[in-house]
JSON list of C-alpha atoms in Angstrom, two decimals:
[
{"chain": "A", "resi": 1, "resn": "MET", "atom": "CA", "xyz": [-37.02, -18.95, 9.27]},
{"chain": "A", "resi": 2, "resn": "LEU", "atom": "CA", "xyz": [-37.48, -20.42, 5.88]},
{"chain": "A", "resi": 3, "resn": "ILE", "atom": "CA", "xyz": [-38.57, -24.14, 5.18]},
{"chain": "A", "resi": 4, "resn": "LEU", "atom": "CA", "xyz": [-38.15, -26.03, 2.27]},
{"chain": "A", "resi": 5, "resn": "GLY", "atom": "CA", "xyz": [-41.06, -28.69, 1.17]},
{"chain": "A", "resi": 6, "resn": "LEU", "atom": "CA", "xyz": [-39.92, -31.23, -1.01]},
{"chain": "A", "resi": 7, "resn": "ASP", "atom": "CA", "xyz": [-42.32, -33.99, -2.85]},
{"chain": "A", "resi": 8, "resn": "ILE", "atom": "CA", "xyz": [-39.18, -35.58, -4.59]},
{"chain": "A", "resi": 9, "resn": "ALA", "atom": "CA", "xyz": [-39.86, -38.02, -7.93]},
{"chain": "A", "resi": 10, "resn": "THR", "atom": "CA", "xyz": [-38.48, -37.39, -11.58]},
{"chain": "A", "resi": 11, "resn": "THR", "atom": "CA", "xyz": [-40.62, -34.05, -11.12]},
{"chain": "A", "resi": 12, "resn": "THR", "atom": "CA", "xyz": [-40.10, -32.87, -7.70]},
{"chain": "A", "resi": 13, "resn": "GLY", "atom": "CA", "xyz": [-42.77, -30.13, -6.38]},
{"chain": "A", "resi": 14, "resn": "PHE", "atom": "CA", "xyz": [-41.12, -27.73, -3.79]},
{"chain": "A", "resi": 15, "resn": "ALA", "atom": "CA", "xyz": [-41.97, -24.61, -1.51]},
{"chain": "A", "resi": 16, "resn": "TRP", "atom": "CA", "xyz": [-40.21, -21.96, 0.41]},
{"chain": "A", "resi": 17, "resn": "TYR", "atom": "CA", "xyz": [-42.74, -21.62, 3.72]},
{"chain": "A", "resi": 18, "resn": "GLU", "atom": "CA", "xyz": [-42.05, -18.93, 6.33]},
{"chain": "A", "resi": 19, "resn": "PRO", "atom": "CA", "xyz": [-43.62, -19.71, 9.54]},
{"chain": "A", "resi": 20, "resn": "GLY", "atom": "CA", "xyz": [-45.76, -16.55, 10.51]},
{"chain": "A", "resi": 21, "resn": "SER", "atom": "CA", "xyz": [-45.76, -15.02, 7.08]},
{"chain": "A", "resi": 22, "resn": "SER", "atom": "CA", "xyz": [-49.11, -15.48, 4.93]},
{"chain": "A", "resi": 23, "resn": "LEU", "atom": "CA", "xyz": [-49.49, -18.68, 3.16]},
{"chain": "A", "resi": 24, "resn": "SER", "atom": "CA", "xyz": [-50.32, -16.85, 0.11]},
{"chain": "A", "resi": 25, "resn": "SER", "atom": "CA", "xyz": [-46.57, -15.55, 0.25]},
{"chain": "A", "resi": 26, "resn": "VAL", "atom": "CA", "xyz": [-45.47, -19.81, -0.35]},
{"chain": "A", "resi": 27, "resn": "LYS", "atom": "CA", "xyz": [-43.30, -19.64, -3.21]},
{"chain": "A", "resi": 28, "resn": "THR", "atom": "CA", "xyz": [-43.63, -23.11, -5.26]},
{"chain": "A", "resi": 29, "resn": "GLY", "atom": "CA", "xyz": [-42.00, -24.53, -8.31]},
{"chain": "A", "resi": 30, "resn": "LEU", "atom": "CA", "xyz": [-40.77, -27.98, -9.89]},
{"chain": "A", "resi": 31, "resn": "ILE", "atom": "CA", "xyz": [-37.67, -29.40, -10.68]},
{"chain": "A", "resi": 32, "resn": "LYS", "atom": "CA", "xyz": [-37.34, -32.24, -13.68]},
{"chain": "A", "resi": 33, "resn": "ALA", "atom": "CA", "xyz": [-34.84, -34.55, -13.03]},
{"chain": "A", "resi": 34, "resn": "VAL", "atom": "CA", "xyz": [-33.62, -35.62, -16.11]},
{"chain": "A", "resi": 35, "resn": "GLY", "atom": "CA", "xyz": [-31.20, -38.88, -17.55]},
{"chain": "A", "resi": 36, "resn": "ASP", "atom": "CA", "xyz": [-31.42, -41.75, -19.05]},
{"chain": "A", "resi": 37, "resn": "ASN", "atom": "CA", "xyz": [-31.27, -44.14, -15.63]},
{"chain": "A", "resi": 38, "resn": "ALA", "atom": "CA", "xyz": [-31.77, -43.48, -11.88]},
{"chain": "A", "resi": 39, "resn": "GLU", "atom": "CA", "xyz": [-28.59, -42.39, -11.29]},
{"chain": "A", "resi": 40, "resn": "GLU", "atom": "CA", "xyz": [-28.37, -39.82, -13.93]},
{"chain": "A", "resi": 41, "resn": "LYS", "atom": "CA", "xyz": [-31.65, -38.28, -12.64]},
{"chain": "A", "resi": 42, "resn": "ALA", "atom": "CA", "xyz": [-30.25, -38.10, -9.12]},
{"chain": "A", "resi": 43, "resn": "ALA", "atom": "CA", "xyz": [-27.26, -36.62, -10.28]},
{"chain": "A", "resi": 44, "resn": "SER", "atom": "CA", "xyz": [-29.26, -33.93, -11.93]},
{"chain": "A", "resi": 45, "resn": "LEU", "atom": "CA", "xyz": [-31.75, -33.41, -9.25]},
{"chain": "A", "resi": 46, "resn": "ALA", "atom": "CA", "xyz": [-28.78, -32.92, -6.78]},
{"chain": "A", "resi": 47, "resn": "GLN", "atom": "CA", "xyz": [-27.33, -30.17, -9.36]},
{"chain": "A", "resi": 48, "resn": "GLN", "atom": "CA", "xyz": [-30.45, -28.42, -9.40]},
{"chain": "A", "resi": 49, "resn": "LEU", "atom": "CA", "xyz": [-30.68, -28.60, -5.64]},
{"chain": "A", "resi": 50, "resn": "VAL", "atom": "CA", "xyz": [-26.98, -26.87, -5.48]},
{"chain": "A", "resi": 51, "resn": "ALA", "atom": "CA", "xyz": [-28.13, -24.44, -7.86]},
{"chain": "A", "resi": 52, "resn": "MET", "atom": "CA", "xyz": [-31.33, -23.30, -5.72]},
{"chain": "A", "resi": 53, "resn": "PHE", "atom": "CA", "xyz": [-29.29, -23.21, -2.67]},
{"chain": "A", "resi": 54, "resn": "LYS", "atom": "CA", "xyz": [-26.66, -21.09, -4.59]},
{"chain": "A", "resi": 55, "resn": "ALA", "atom": "CA", "xyz": [-29.64, -18.35, -4.86]},
{"chain": "A", "resi": 56, "resn": "GLY", "atom": "CA", "xyz": [-31.25, -19.51, -1.54]},
{"chain": "A", "resi": 57, "resn": "ARG", "atom": "CA", "xyz": [-30.17, -21.28, 1.24]},
{"chain": "A", "resi": 58, "resn": "PRO", "atom": "CA", "xyz": [-33.50, -22.36, 3.60]},
{"chain": "A", "resi": 59, "resn": "ASP", "atom": "CA", "xyz": [-32.81, -22.98, 7.23]},
{"chain": "A", "resi": 60, "resn": "PHE", "atom": "CA", "xyz": [-34.85, -26.19, 6.97]},
{"chain": "A", "resi": 61, "resn": "VAL", "atom": "CA", "xyz": [-35.63, -28.81, 4.53]},
{"chain": "A", "resi": 62, "resn": "SER", "atom": "CA", "xyz": [-38.68, -31.22, 4.56]},
{"chain": "A", "resi": 63, "resn": "ILE", "atom": "CA", "xyz": [-39.33, -34.25, 2.32]},
{"chain": "A", "resi": 64, "resn": "GLU", "atom": "CA", "xyz": [-41.49, -36.45, 1.98]},
{"chain": "A", "resi": 65, "resn": "GLN", "atom": "CA", "xyz": [-40.64, -39.66, 3.25]},
{"chain": "A", "resi": 66, "resn": "PRO", "atom": "CA", "xyz": [-40.63, -42.50, 0.34]},
{"chain": "A", "resi": 67, "resn": "MET", "atom": "CA", "xyz": [-42.41, -45.89, 1.09]},
{"chain": "A", "resi": 68, "resn": "ARG", "atom": "CA", "xyz": [-39.94, -47.82, 3.27]},
{"chain": "A", "resi": 69, "resn": "ASN", "atom": "CA", "xyz": [-41.03, -51.40, 1.81]},
{"chain": "A", "resi": 70, "resn": "VAL", "atom": "CA", "xyz": [-40.89, -52.37, -1.52]},
{"chain": "A", "resi": 71, "resn": "VAL", "atom": "CA", "xyz": [-43.89, -54.40, -2.50]},
{"chain": "A", "resi": 72, "resn": "SER", "atom": "CA", "xyz": [-43.89, -57.23, -5.23]},
{"chain": "A", "resi": 73, "resn": "PHE", "atom": "CA", "xyz": [-46.94, -57.96, -7.18]},
{"chain": "A", "resi": 74, "resn": "LYS", "atom": "CA", "xyz": [-47.88, -60.47, -9.79]},
{"chain": "A", "resi": 75, "resn": "LYS", "atom": "CA", "xyz": [-47.82, -59.33, -13.28]},
{"chain": "A", "resi": 76, "resn": "THR", "atom": "CA", "xyz": [-49.40, -61.35, -16.47]},
{"chain": "A", "resi": 77, "resn": "LYS", "atom": "CA", "xyz": [-47.26, -61.24, -19.16]},
{"chain": "A", "resi": 78, "resn": "GLN", "atom": "CA", "xyz": [-47.95, -62.32, -22.47]},
{"chain": "A", "resi": 79, "resn": "THR", "atom": "CA", "xyz": [-45.80, -64.87, -24.48]},
{"chain": "A", "resi": 80, "resn": "LEU", "atom": "CA", "xyz": [-45.88, -66.85, -27.30]},
{"chain": "A", "resi": 81, "resn": "ALA", "atom": "CA", "xyz": [-46.97, -70.26, -25.15]},
{"chain": "A", "resi": 82, "resn": "GLY", "atom": "CA", "xyz": [-49.66, -67.67, -23.40]},
{"chain": "A", "resi": 83, "resn": "PRO", "atom": "CA", "xyz": [-49.97, -65.58, -20.22]},
{"chain": "A", "resi": 84, "resn": "VAL", "atom": "CA", "xyz": [-47.40, -66.16, -17.47]},
{"chain": "A", "resi": 85, "resn": "ASP", "atom": "CA", "xyz": [-47.65, -65.13, -14.24]},
{"chain": "A", "resi": 86, "resn": "GLU", "atom": "CA", "xyz": [-44.43, -63.17, -12.59]},
{"chain": "A", "resi": 87, "resn": "GLN", "atom": "CA", "xyz": [-43.45, -61.61, -9.21]},
{"chain": "A", "resi": 88, "resn": "THR", "atom": "CA", "xyz": [-41.92, -57.71, -9.75]},
{"chain": "A", "resi": 89, "resn": "ILE", "atom": "CA", "xyz": [-41.51, -54.97, -7.97]},
{"chain": "A", "resi": 90, "resn": "ASN", "atom": "CA", "xyz": [-42.63, -51.02, -8.87]},
{"chain": "A", "resi": 91, "resn": "PRO", "atom": "CA", "xyz": [-39.38, -49.99, -10.50]},
{"chain": "A", "resi": 92, "resn": "ASN", "atom": "CA", "xyz": [-39.86, -46.13, -9.45]},
{"chain": "A", "resi": 93, "resn": "ALA", "atom": "CA", "xyz": [-40.07, -46.94, -5.77]},
{"chain": "A", "resi": 94, "resn": "LEU", "atom": "CA", "xyz": [-35.94, -47.98, -6.32]},
{"chain": "A", "resi": 95, "resn": "GLN", "atom": "CA", "xyz": [-35.78, -44.90, -8.43]},
{"chain": "A", "resi": 96, "resn": "LEU", "atom": "CA", "xyz": [-37.15, -42.70, -5.74]},
{"chain": "A", "resi": 97, "resn": "GLU", "atom": "CA", "xyz": [-35.42, -44.23, -2.72]},
{"chain": "A", "resi": 98, "resn": "GLY", "atom": "CA", "xyz": [-32.06, -43.06, -4.93]},
{"chain": "A", "resi": 99, "resn": "LEU", "atom": "CA", "xyz": [-33.57, -39.52, -5.69]},
{"chain": "A", "resi": 100, "resn": "VAL", "atom": "CA", "xyz": [-34.14, -38.69, -1.90]},
{"chain": "A", "resi": 101, "resn": "CYS", "atom": "CA", "xyz": [-30.58, -39.57, -1.14]},
{"chain": "A", "resi": 102, "resn": "ALA", "atom": "CA", "xyz": [-29.26, -37.48, -3.69]},
{"chain": "A", "resi": 103, "resn": "ALA", "atom": "CA", "xyz": [-31.25, -34.72, -2.07]},
{"chain": "A", "resi": 104, "resn": "VAL", "atom": "CA", "xyz": [-30.36, -35.63, 1.64]},
{"chain": "A", "resi": 105, "resn": "ALA", "atom": "CA", "xyz": [-26.67, -35.98, 0.29]},
{"chain": "A", "resi": 106, "resn": "ILE", "atom": "CA", "xyz": [-27.00, -32.35, -1.14]},
{"chain": "A", "resi": 107, "resn": "ILE", "atom": "CA", "xyz": [-28.91, -31.01, 1.91]},
{"chain": "A", "resi": 108, "resn": "ALA", "atom": "CA", "xyz": [-26.62, -32.57, 4.59]},
{"chain": "A", "resi": 109, "resn": "ALA", "atom": "CA", "xyz": [-23.29, -31.21, 2.60]},
{"chain": "A", "resi": 110, "resn": "TYR", "atom": "CA", "xyz": [-24.57, -27.30, 3.12]},
{"chain": "A", "resi": 111, "resn": "ARG", "atom": "CA", "xyz": [-25.42, -28.50, 6.87]},
{"chain": "A", "resi": 112, "resn": "ILE", "atom": "CA", "xyz": [-28.73, -27.73, 6.58]},
{"chain": "A", "resi": 113, "resn": "PRO", "atom": "CA", "xyz": [-31.11, -29.63, 8.77]},
{"chain": "A", "resi": 114, "resn": "TRP", "atom": "CA", "xyz": [-33.77, -31.64, 7.53]},
{"chain": "A", "resi": 115, "resn": "GLU", "atom": "CA", "xyz": [-36.54, -33.88, 8.20]},
{"chain": "A", "resi": 116, "resn": "THR", "atom": "CA", "xyz": [-38.59, -36.42, 6.06]},
{"chain": "A", "resi": 117, "resn": "ILE", "atom": "CA", "xyz": [-41.87, -37.10, 7.12]},
{"chain": "A", "resi": 118, "resn": "PRO", "atom": "CA", "xyz": [-44.42, -39.58, 6.03]},
{"chain": "A", "resi": 119, "resn": "SER", "atom": "CA", "xyz": [-47.38, -39.02, 4.00]},
{"chain": "A", "resi": 120, "resn": "ALA", "atom": "CA", "xyz": [-49.69, -39.59, 6.26]},
{"chain": "A", "resi": 121, "resn": "THR", "atom": "CA", "xyz": [-48.35, -37.58, 8.66]},
{"chain": "A", "resi": 122, "resn": "TRP", "atom": "CA", "xyz": [-47.95, -34.24, 6.68]},
{"chain": "A", "resi": 123, "resn": "ARG", "atom": "CA", "xyz": [-51.63, -35.53, 4.86]},
{"chain": "A", "resi": 124, "resn": "LYS", "atom": "CA", "xyz": [-52.98, -35.33, 8.50]},
{"chain": "A", "resi": 125, "resn": "HIS", "atom": "CA", "xyz": [-51.39, -31.97, 9.17]},
{"chain": "A", "resi": 126, "resn": "PHE", "atom": "CA", "xyz": [-51.87, -29.85, 6.13]},
{"chain": "A", "resi": 127, "resn": "LEU", "atom": "CA", "xyz": [-55.49, -31.64, 5.00]},
{"chain": "A", "resi": 128, "resn": "GLY", "atom": "CA", "xyz": [-56.70, -32.51, 8.08]},
{"chain": "A", "resi": 129, "resn": "MET", "atom": "CA", "xyz": [-56.64, -36.15, 7.18]},
{"chain": "A", "resi": 130, "resn": "GLY", "atom": "CA", "xyz": [-53.77, -39.04, 7.33]},
{"chain": "A", "resi": 131, "resn": "ARG", "atom": "CA", "xyz": [-55.49, -41.92, 5.72]},
{"chain": "A", "resi": 132, "resn": "SER", "atom": "CA", "xyz": [-58.87, -42.23, 4.51]},
{"chain": "A", "resi": 133, "resn": "PRO", "atom": "CA", "xyz": [-60.52, -45.18, 3.12]},
{"chain": "A", "resi": 134, "resn": "GLY", "atom": "CA", "xyz": [-61.77, -44.50, -0.42]},
{"chain": "A", "resi": 135, "resn": "PHE", "atom": "CA", "xyz": [-58.98, -42.12, -1.52]},
{"chain": "A", "resi": 136, "resn": "ASP", "atom": "CA", "xyz": [-56.77, -43.01, -3.89]},
{"chain": "A", "resi": 137, "resn": "ARG", "atom": "CA", "xyz": [-53.20, -41.07, -5.29]},
{"chain": "A", "resi": 138, "resn": "ALA", "atom": "CA", "xyz": [-55.45, -38.94, -7.28]},
{"chain": "A", "resi": 139, "resn": "ALA", "atom": "CA", "xyz": [-58.16, -38.25, -4.79]},
{"chain": "A", "resi": 140, "resn": "TRP", "atom": "CA", "xyz": [-54.76, -37.12, -2.50]},
{"chain": "A", "resi": 141, "resn": "LYS", "atom": "CA", "xyz": [-53.15, -35.18, -5.15]},
{"chain": "A", "resi": 142, "resn": "ARG", "atom": "CA", "xyz": [-56.20, -32.96, -6.09]},
{"chain": "A", "resi": 143, "resn": "ALA", "atom": "CA", "xyz": [-57.25, -32.75, -2.38]},
{"chain": "A", "resi": 144, "resn": "ALA", "atom": "CA", "xyz": [-53.84, -30.78, -2.04]},
{"chain": "A", "resi": 145, "resn": "VAL", "atom": "CA", "xyz": [-54.11, -28.46, -4.61]},
{"chain": "A", "resi": 146, "resn": "ASP", "atom": "CA", "xyz": [-57.72, -27.74, -3.44]},
{"chain": "A", "resi": 147, "resn": "ARG", "atom": "CA", "xyz": [-56.04, -26.41, 0.08]},
{"chain": "A", "resi": 148, "resn": "CYS", "atom": "CA", "xyz": [-53.71, -24.55, -1.83]},
{"chain": "A", "resi": 149, "resn": "ARG", "atom": "CA", "xyz": [-56.18, -22.75, -3.94]},
{"chain": "A", "resi": 150, "resn": "ALA", "atom": "CA", "xyz": [-58.13, -22.19, -0.59]},
{"chain": "A", "resi": 151, "resn": "PHE", "atom": "CA", "xyz": [-54.97, -20.50, 1.05]},
{"chain": "A", "resi": 152, "resn": "LYS", "atom": "CA", "xyz": [-54.32, -18.45, -2.45]},
{"chain": "A", "resi": 153, "resn": "ILE", "atom": "CA", "xyz": [-51.15, -20.30, -2.75]},
{"chain": "A", "resi": 154, "resn": "ASP", "atom": "CA", "xyz": [-50.19, -20.38, -6.31]},
{"chain": "A", "resi": 155, "resn": "VAL", "atom": "CA", "xyz": [-49.20, -24.06, -7.59]},
{"chain": "A", "resi": 156, "resn": "LYS", "atom": "CA", "xyz": [-48.48, -25.64, -11.01]},
{"chain": "A", "resi": 157, "resn": "ASN", "atom": "CA", "xyz": [-49.45, -28.71, -10.47]},
{"chain": "A", "resi": 158, "resn": "ALA", "atom": "CA", "xyz": [-49.78, -31.66, -7.75]},
{"chain": "A", "resi": 159, "resn": "ASP", "atom": "CA", "xyz": [-46.44, -31.87, -6.92]},
{"chain": "A", "resi": 160, "resn": "ALA", "atom": "CA", "xyz": [-46.20, -28.52, -5.81]},
{"chain": "A", "resi": 161, "resn": "ALA", "atom": "CA", "xyz": [-49.15, -28.96, -4.44]},
{"chain": "A", "resi": 162, "resn": "GLU", "atom": "CA", "xyz": [-47.62, -31.63, -1.92]},
{"chain": "A", "resi": 163, "resn": "ALA", "atom": "CA", "xyz": [-44.53, -29.85, -1.35]},
{"chain": "A", "resi": 164, "resn": "VAL", "atom": "CA", "xyz": [-46.41, -27.13, 0.42]},
{"chain": "A", "resi": 165, "resn": "GLY", "atom": "CA", "xyz": [-47.95, -29.82, 2.46]},
{"chain": "A", "resi": 166, "resn": "ILE", "atom": "CA", "xyz": [-44.91, -31.30, 3.14]},
{"chain": "A", "resi": 167, "resn": "ALA", "atom": "CA", "xyz": [-43.17, -27.75, 3.91]},
{"chain": "A", "resi": 168, "resn": "ILE", "atom": "CA", "xyz": [-46.04, -26.50, 6.36]},
{"chain": "A", "resi": 169, "resn": "ALA", "atom": "CA", "xyz": [-46.00, -29.63, 8.57]},
{"chain": "A", "resi": 170, "resn": "GLY", "atom": "CA", "xyz": [-41.99, -29.05, 8.46]},
{"chain": "A", "resi": 171, "resn": "GLU", "atom": "CA", "xyz": [-42.86, -26.49, 10.91]},
{"chain": "A", "resi": 172, "resn": "ALA", "atom": "CA", "xyz": [-44.60, -29.12, 13.67]},
{"chain": "A", "resi": 173, "resn": "CYS", "atom": "CA", "xyz": [-40.87, -31.70, 13.47]},
{"chain": "A", "resi": 174, "resn": "GLN", "atom": "CA", "xyz": [-39.31, -31.76, 16.25]},
{"chain": "A", "resi": 175, "resn": "ARG", "atom": "CA", "xyz": [-35.96, -30.93, 14.89]},
{"chain": "A", "resi": 176, "resn": "PHE", "atom": "CA", "xyz": [-37.52, -27.72, 13.35]},
{"chain": "A", "resi": 177, "resn": "LYS", "atom": "CA", "xyz": [-38.70, -26.96, 16.98]},
{"chain": "A", "resi": 178, "resn": "MET", "atom": "CA", "xyz": [-35.51, -27.36, 18.27]},
{"chain": "A", "resi": 179, "resn": "LEU", "atom": "CA", "xyz": [-33.72, -25.32, 15.88]},
{"chain": "A", "resi": 180, "resn": "ARG", "atom": "CA", "xyz": [-35.99, -22.52, 16.09]},
{"chain": "A", "resi": 181, "resn": "GLU", "atom": "CA", "xyz": [-35.56, -22.65, 19.77]},
{"chain": "A", "resi": 182, "resn": "ARG", "atom": "CA", "xyz": [-31.80, -22.85, 19.39]},
{"chain": "A", "resi": 183, "resn": "THR", "atom": "CA", "xyz": [-31.87, -19.80, 16.71]},
{"chain": "A", "resi": 184, "resn": "ALA", "atom": "CA", "xyz": [-33.58, -17.83, 19.38]},
{"chain": "A", "resi": 185, "resn": "ALA", "atom": "CA", "xyz": [-31.80, -17.93, 22.30]}
]
């Protein structure tokens, strides 16, 4: 059974993983969502997934779950009258949700079983630690790349390395286990 792991963003990392095969056989790559706005980027990602599925279809897709909360923060903006504090959000958080939904829509249209996996869950499964004090985004990405190199998995960047972790963690999902049992029967 073939698992496709997706670390979705404007540059989406992907990894094809076959449980039971050598980890060095994992194939990775990147999809660049292009467009002038979030909707065009979601359409671009969807079209590239369609092309990918025409070339080879996974049995299961595991996707990093986007953050479920949108956090607001204060930002100081310089104006002619001086500094002004304003409340804002990270607009990428909203775009990320749209990209994930576009991917899930395509995956569901192909009737491929899928699961979203929280980052702490796949990191604990792949890296051996789910949340670690002092680890920032860059440290997590380095850890994923280092782990792939230790397994002799060829990755172009951290997005592809994280997709490997997401794909491998997909094997531990209940939905994948049930799928494997059904197909074995």
